[in-house]
Amino acid sequence: MDGMTLSLPIDPEANRLLERSPLALLNGMLLDQQIPMEKAFSSPYVLSQRLGHDPDARELAGYDPDALVEVFARPPALHRFPKAMAARVQEMCRMLVDRYDGDAAGLWADVPDGRELLRRVGELPGFGRQKAQIFVALLGKRYDVRPDGWREAAGAYGDADAHRSVADITDADSLRRVREFKQAAKAEAKAAKG
């Protein structure tokens, strides 16, 4: 995976893992809910450190579920909900083994168009439509995975000038702009309920 890669304000080694490991990138995206984005995308690196190596999908798919929960829950926990997220990571890895021979990049390799890419990503456990669109945008903008129609499939997250998600973060300024967008969206949603 090359191209303009992610540059999150996290340990440089954690960023490098996201660059070299499609599985780490998928795991970071999966964990990116109800915790800060930096924590979510650092957790695959912490997981590698705790296991003593970069795990592959087969290893995580076959891991003893209770032992994996223990790895996720060990302080500092990899997620606010370590038990649920360990199970979800394991479920996703099982799907990668079943459908893509354990190769996370198989999810987007030889994909004919953006619509099919979005469909594949959206079938993963824990990836609703919005998260799937963000991941399609992330692949297109930062990892040069650009099948025909990828921007359209990513919806507003695919816009070239967007500052809506992790897909748009390249430096401190873009991170600030994404944070401002998210805060404004939250405030808008709250006001709509109000």
mmCIF file of C-alpha atoms in Angstrom:
data_model
loop_
_atom_site.group_PDB
_atom_site.id
_atom_site.type_symbol
_atom_site.label_atom_id
_atom_site.label_comp_id
_atom_site.label_asym_id
_atom_site.label_seq_id
_atom_site.Cartn_x
_atom_site.Cartn_y
_atom_site.Cartn_z
ATOM 1 C CA MET A 1 0.000 0.000 0.000
ATOM 2 C CA ASP A 2 1.466 3.301 -1.037
ATOM 3 C CA GLY A 3 0.350 6.751 -2.093
ATOM 4 C CA MET A 4 -0.473 9.633 0.198
ATOM 5 C CA THR A 5 -0.760 7.818 3.454
ATOM 6 C CA LEU A 6 -2.396 8.666 6.714
ATOM 7 C CA SER A 7 -0.674 10.975 9.093
ATOM 8 C CA LEU A 8 -2.411 10.768 12.418
ATOM 9 C CA PRO A 9 -1.048 12.321 15.615
ATOM 10 C CA ILE A 10 -0.108 8.892 16.964
ATOM 11 C CA ASP A 11 3.111 6.938 17.492
ATOM 12 C CA PRO A 12 5.028 6.973 14.171
ATOM 13 C CA GLU A 13 5.306 3.172 14.404
ATOM 14 C CA ALA A 14 1.500 2.967 14.649
ATOM 15 C CA ASN A 15 1.221 5.078 11.469
ATOM 16 C CA ARG A 16 3.761 2.841 9.730
ATOM 17 C CA LEU A 17 1.778 -0.276 10.676
ATOM 18 C CA LEU A 18 -1.350 1.286 9.110
ATOM 19 C CA GLU A 19 0.694 1.917 5.948
ATOM 20 C CA ARG A 20 2.058 -1.609 5.617
ATOM 21 C CA SER A 21 -0.784 -3.709 6.988
ATOM 22 C CA PRO A 22 -4.213 -3.694 5.326
ATOM 23 C CA LEU A 23 -5.520 -5.709 8.289
ATOM 24 C CA ALA A 24 -4.296 -3.115 10.790
ATOM 25 C CA LEU A 25 -6.008 -0.416 8.738
ATOM 26 C CA LEU A 26 -9.283 -2.369 8.701
ATOM 27 C CA ASN A 27 -9.029 -3.042 12.431
ATOM 28 C CA GLY A 28 -8.415 0.644 13.135
ATOM 29 C CA MET A 29 -11.480 1.580 11.101
ATOM 30 C CA LEU A 30 -13.551 -1.090 12.835
ATOM 31 C CA LEU A 31 -12.519 0.191 16.281
ATOM 32 C CA ASP A 32 -13.225 3.824 15.319
ATOM 33 C CA GLN A 33 -16.480 4.248 17.207
ATOM 34 C CA GLN A 34 -17.219 5.686 20.637
ATOM 35 C CA ILE A 35 -13.518 6.342 21.248
ATOM 36 C CA PRO A 36 -11.169 9.021 19.895
ATOM 37 C CA MET A 37 -9.970 8.380 16.355
ATOM 38 C CA GLU A 38 -6.312 8.444 17.478
ATOM 39 C CA LYS A 39 -6.998 5.693 20.013
ATOM 40 C CA ALA A 40 -8.843 3.560 17.448
ATOM 41 C CA PHE A 41 -6.062 3.765 14.863
ATOM 42 C CA SER A 42 -3.305 3.260 17.492
ATOM 43 C CA SER A 43 -4.917 0.110 18.877
ATOM 44 C CA PRO A 44 -3.779 -2.213 16.033
ATOM 45 C CA TYR A 45 -0.184 -1.265 16.891
ATOM 46 C CA VAL A 46 -0.767 -1.859 20.612
ATOM 47 C CA LEU A 47 -2.313 -5.225 19.696
ATOM 48 C CA SER A 48 0.827 -6.115 17.695
ATOM 49 C CA GLN A 49 3.015 -5.113 20.631
ATOM 50 C CA ARG A 50 0.992 -7.246 23.037
ATOM 51 C CA LEU A 51 1.121 -10.266 20.726
ATOM 52 C CA GLY A 52 4.818 -9.737 19.971
ATOM 53 C CA HIS A 53 4.241 -9.563 16.183
ATOM 54 C CA ASP A 54 1.813 -8.220 13.575
ATOM 55 C CA PRO A 55 -1.086 -10.676 13.600
ATOM 56 C CA ASP A 56 -2.712 -11.859 10.403
ATOM 57 C CA ALA A 57 -6.403 -12.522 9.846
ATOM 58 C CA ARG A 58 -6.014 -16.292 10.252
ATOM 59 C CA GLU A 59 -4.351 -15.922 13.634
ATOM 60 C CA LEU A 60 -7.011 -13.544 14.962
ATOM 61 C CA ALA A 61 -9.851 -15.607 13.458
ATOM 62 C CA GLY A 62 -8.629 -18.706 15.260
ATOM 63 C CA TYR A 63 -7.567 -17.031 18.497
ATOM 64 C CA ASP A 64 -9.110 -18.287 21.719
ATOM 65 C CA PRO A 65 -11.976 -15.775 22.218
ATOM 66 C CA ASP A 66 -11.443 -15.374 25.976
ATOM 67 C CA ALA A 67 -7.706 -14.912 25.514
ATOM 68 C CA LEU A 68 -8.322 -12.269 22.840
ATOM 69 C CA VAL A 69 -10.706 -10.403 25.162
ATOM 70 C CA GLU A 70 -7.965 -10.456 27.801
ATOM 71 C CA VAL A 71 -5.487 -8.953 25.294
ATOM 72 C CA PHE A 72 -8.018 -6.229 24.381
ATOM 73 C CA ALA A 73 -9.009 -5.528 27.997
ATOM 74 C CA ARG A 74 -5.489 -5.321 29.479
ATOM 75 C CA PRO A 75 -4.926 -1.730 30.678
ATOM 76 C CA PRO A 76 -4.947 0.501 28.825
ATOM 77 C CA ALA A 77 -7.780 -1.311 27.052
ATOM 78 C CA LEU A 78 -7.728 -1.217 23.238
ATOM 79 C CA HIS A 79 -11.326 0.031 23.239
ATOM 80 C CA ARG A 80 -13.965 1.315 25.630
ATOM 81 C CA PHE A 81 -15.836 -1.961 24.994
ATOM 82 C CA PRO A 82 -12.991 -4.505 24.822
ATOM 83 C CA LYS A 83 -15.140 -7.641 24.955
ATOM 84 C CA ALA A 84 -17.529 -6.566 22.185
ATOM 85 C CA MET A 85 -14.746 -5.208 19.976
ATOM 86 C CA ALA A 86 -12.482 -8.244 20.399
ATOM 87 C CA ALA A 87 -15.428 -10.373 19.246
ATOM 88 C CA ARG A 88 -16.107 -8.050 16.305
ATOM 89 C CA VAL A 89 -12.463 -8.040 15.175
ATOM 90 C CA GLN A 90 -12.486 -11.836 15.367
ATOM 91 C CA GLU A 91 -15.738 -12.024 13.392
ATOM 92 C CA MET A 92 -14.320 -9.713 10.718
ATOM 93 C CA CYS A 93 -11.122 -11.785 10.492
ATOM 94 C CA ARG A 94 -13.165 -14.970 10.071
ATOM 95 C CA MET A 95 -14.989 -13.358 7.167
ATOM 96 C CA LEU A 96 -11.647 -12.315 5.620
ATOM 97 C CA VAL A 97 -10.415 -15.905 5.931
ATOM 98 C CA ASP A 98 -13.633 -17.331 4.438
ATOM 99 C CA ARG A 99 -13.950 -14.909 1.529
ATOM 100 C CA TYR A 100 -10.483 -13.540 0.803
ATOM 101 C CA ASP A 101 -8.183 -16.356 1.929
ATOM 102 C CA GLY A 102 -7.192 -14.296 4.972
ATOM 103 C CA ASP A 103 -5.858 -11.411 2.880
ATOM 104 C CA ALA A 104 -7.405 -8.124 4.039
ATOM 105 C CA ALA A 105 -6.263 -6.436 0.807
ATOM 106 C CA GLY A 106 -8.273 -9.075 -1.084
ATOM 107 C CA LEU A 107 -11.280 -7.030 -0.057
ATOM 108 C CA TRP A 108 -10.302 -4.350 -2.579
ATOM 109 C CA ALA A 109 -7.984 -6.212 -4.961
ATOM 110 C CA ASP A 110 -9.448 -6.566 -8.477
ATOM 111 C CA VAL A 111 -12.638 -4.798 -7.452
ATOM 112 C CA PRO A 112 -14.449 -3.762 -10.673
ATOM 113 C CA ASP A 113 -15.948 -0.492 -9.418
ATOM 114 C CA GLY A 114 -16.674 1.701 -6.441
ATOM 115 C CA ARG A 115 -20.138 0.274 -5.925
ATOM 116 C CA GLU A 116 -18.741 -3.253 -5.548
ATOM 117 C CA LEU A 117 -16.012 -1.978 -3.199
ATOM 118 C CA LEU A 118 -18.634 -0.290 -1.022
ATOM 119 C CA ARG A 119 -20.737 -3.467 -1.040
ATOM 120 C CA ARG A 120 -17.785 -5.634 0.038
ATOM 121 C CA VAL A 121 -16.713 -3.278 2.817
ATOM 122 C CA GLY A 122 -20.317 -2.857 3.954
ATOM 123 C CA GLU A 123 -20.660 -6.621 4.433
ATOM 124 C CA LEU A 124 -17.979 -6.637 7.126
ATOM 125 C CA PRO A 125 -19.216 -6.916 10.721
ATOM 126 C CA GLY A 126 -19.378 -3.480 12.317
ATOM 127 C CA PHE A 127 -19.326 -1.575 9.023
ATOM 128 C CA GLY A 128 -22.603 0.254 8.500
ATOM 129 C CA ARG A 129 -23.128 2.385 5.403
ATOM 130 C CA GLN A 130 -21.414 5.509 6.778
ATOM 131 C CA LYS A 131 -18.347 3.622 8.030
ATOM 132 C CA ALA A 132 -18.114 1.720 4.733
ATOM 133 C CA GLN A 133 -18.231 5.007 2.795
ATOM 134 C CA ILE A 134 -15.520 6.501 4.998
ATOM 135 C CA PHE A 135 -13.333 3.437 4.425
ATOM 136 C CA VAL A 136 -13.843 3.628 0.632
ATOM 137 C CA ALA A 137 -12.821 7.308 0.826
ATOM 138 C CA LEU A 138 -9.819 6.388 2.975
ATOM 139 C CA LEU A 139 -8.662 3.757 0.463
ATOM 140 C CA GLY A 140 -9.109 6.143 -2.459
ATOM 141 C CA LYS A 141 -7.584 9.256 -0.927
ATOM 142 C CA ARG A 142 -4.701 7.764 1.051
ATOM 143 C CA TYR A 143 -3.941 4.356 -0.484
ATOM 144 C CA ASP A 144 -4.560 4.830 -4.225
ATOM 145 C CA VAL A 145 -7.340 2.218 -4.312
ATOM 146 C CA ARG A 146 -9.449 3.978 -6.936
ATOM 147 C CA PRO A 147 -11.775 1.756 -8.933
ATOM 148 C CA ASP A 148 -14.172 3.580 -11.278
ATOM 149 C CA GLY A 149 -16.828 5.397 -9.291
ATOM 150 C CA TRP A 150 -15.060 5.208 -5.922
ATOM 151 C CA ARG A 151 -15.729 8.874 -5.088
ATOM 152 C CA GLU A 152 -19.445 8.454 -5.842
ATOM 153 C CA ALA A 153 -19.575 5.265 -3.767
ATOM 154 C CA ALA A 154 -17.958 7.123 -0.857
ATOM 155 C CA GLY A 155 -20.670 9.801 -1.013
ATOM 156 C CA ALA A 156 -19.767 13.138 0.584
ATOM 157 C CA TYR A 157 -16.685 11.488 2.131
ATOM 158 C CA GLY A 158 -15.263 11.065 -1.378
ATOM 159 C CA ASP A 159 -15.305 14.814 -2.154
ATOM 160 C CA ALA A 160 -11.784 15.976 -2.964
ATOM 161 C CA ASP A 161 -12.042 19.033 -0.702
ATOM 162 C CA ALA A 162 -13.863 17.340 2.188
ATOM 163 C CA HIS A 163 -12.701 17.516 5.789
ATOM 164 C CA ARG A 164 -15.193 15.028 7.166
ATOM 165 C CA SER A 165 -13.329 11.911 8.273
ATOM 166 C CA VAL A 166 -10.072 10.073 8.884
ATOM 167 C CA ALA A 167 -9.754 9.842 5.073
ATOM 168 C CA ASP A 168 -9.019 13.570 4.961
ATOM 169 C CA ILE A 169 -6.260 13.757 7.572
ATOM 170 C CA THR A 170 -2.784 14.485 6.247
ATOM 171 C CA ASP A 171 -1.436 16.904 8.866
ATOM 172 C CA ALA A 172 -2.320 18.865 12.008
ATOM 173 C CA ASP A 173 -4.388 21.440 10.095
ATOM 174 C CA SER A 174 -6.534 18.864 8.302
ATOM 175 C CA LEU A 175 -7.021 17.015 11.615
ATOM 176 C CA ARG A 176 -8.284 20.259 13.184
ATOM 177 C CA ARG A 177 -10.682 20.818 10.265
ATOM 178 C CA VAL A 178 -12.048 17.250 10.513
ATOM 179 C CA ARG A 179 -12.569 17.720 14.280
ATOM 180 C CA GLU A 180 -14.432 21.001 13.647
ATOM 181 C CA PHE A 181 -16.652 19.290 11.054
ATOM 182 C CA LYS A 182 -17.467 16.438 13.450
ATOM 183 C CA GLN A 183 -18.241 18.833 16.318
ATOM 184 C CA ALA A 184 -20.524 20.904 14.085
ATOM 185 C CA ALA A 185 -22.297 17.753 12.858
ATOM 186 C CA LYS A 186 -22.815 16.596 16.460
ATOM 187 C CA ALA A 187 -24.176 19.982 17.494
ATOM 188 C CA GLU A 188 -26.515 19.973 14.478
ATOM 189 C CA ALA A 189 -27.817 16.492 15.318
ATOM 190 C CA LYS A 190 -28.344 17.518 18.939
ATOM 191 C CA ALA A 191 -30.207 20.685 17.903
ATOM 192 C CA ALA A 192 -32.420 18.662 15.542
ATOM 193 C CA LYS A 193 -33.434 16.377 18.415
ATOM 194 C CA GLY A 194 -33.791 19.298 20.835
#
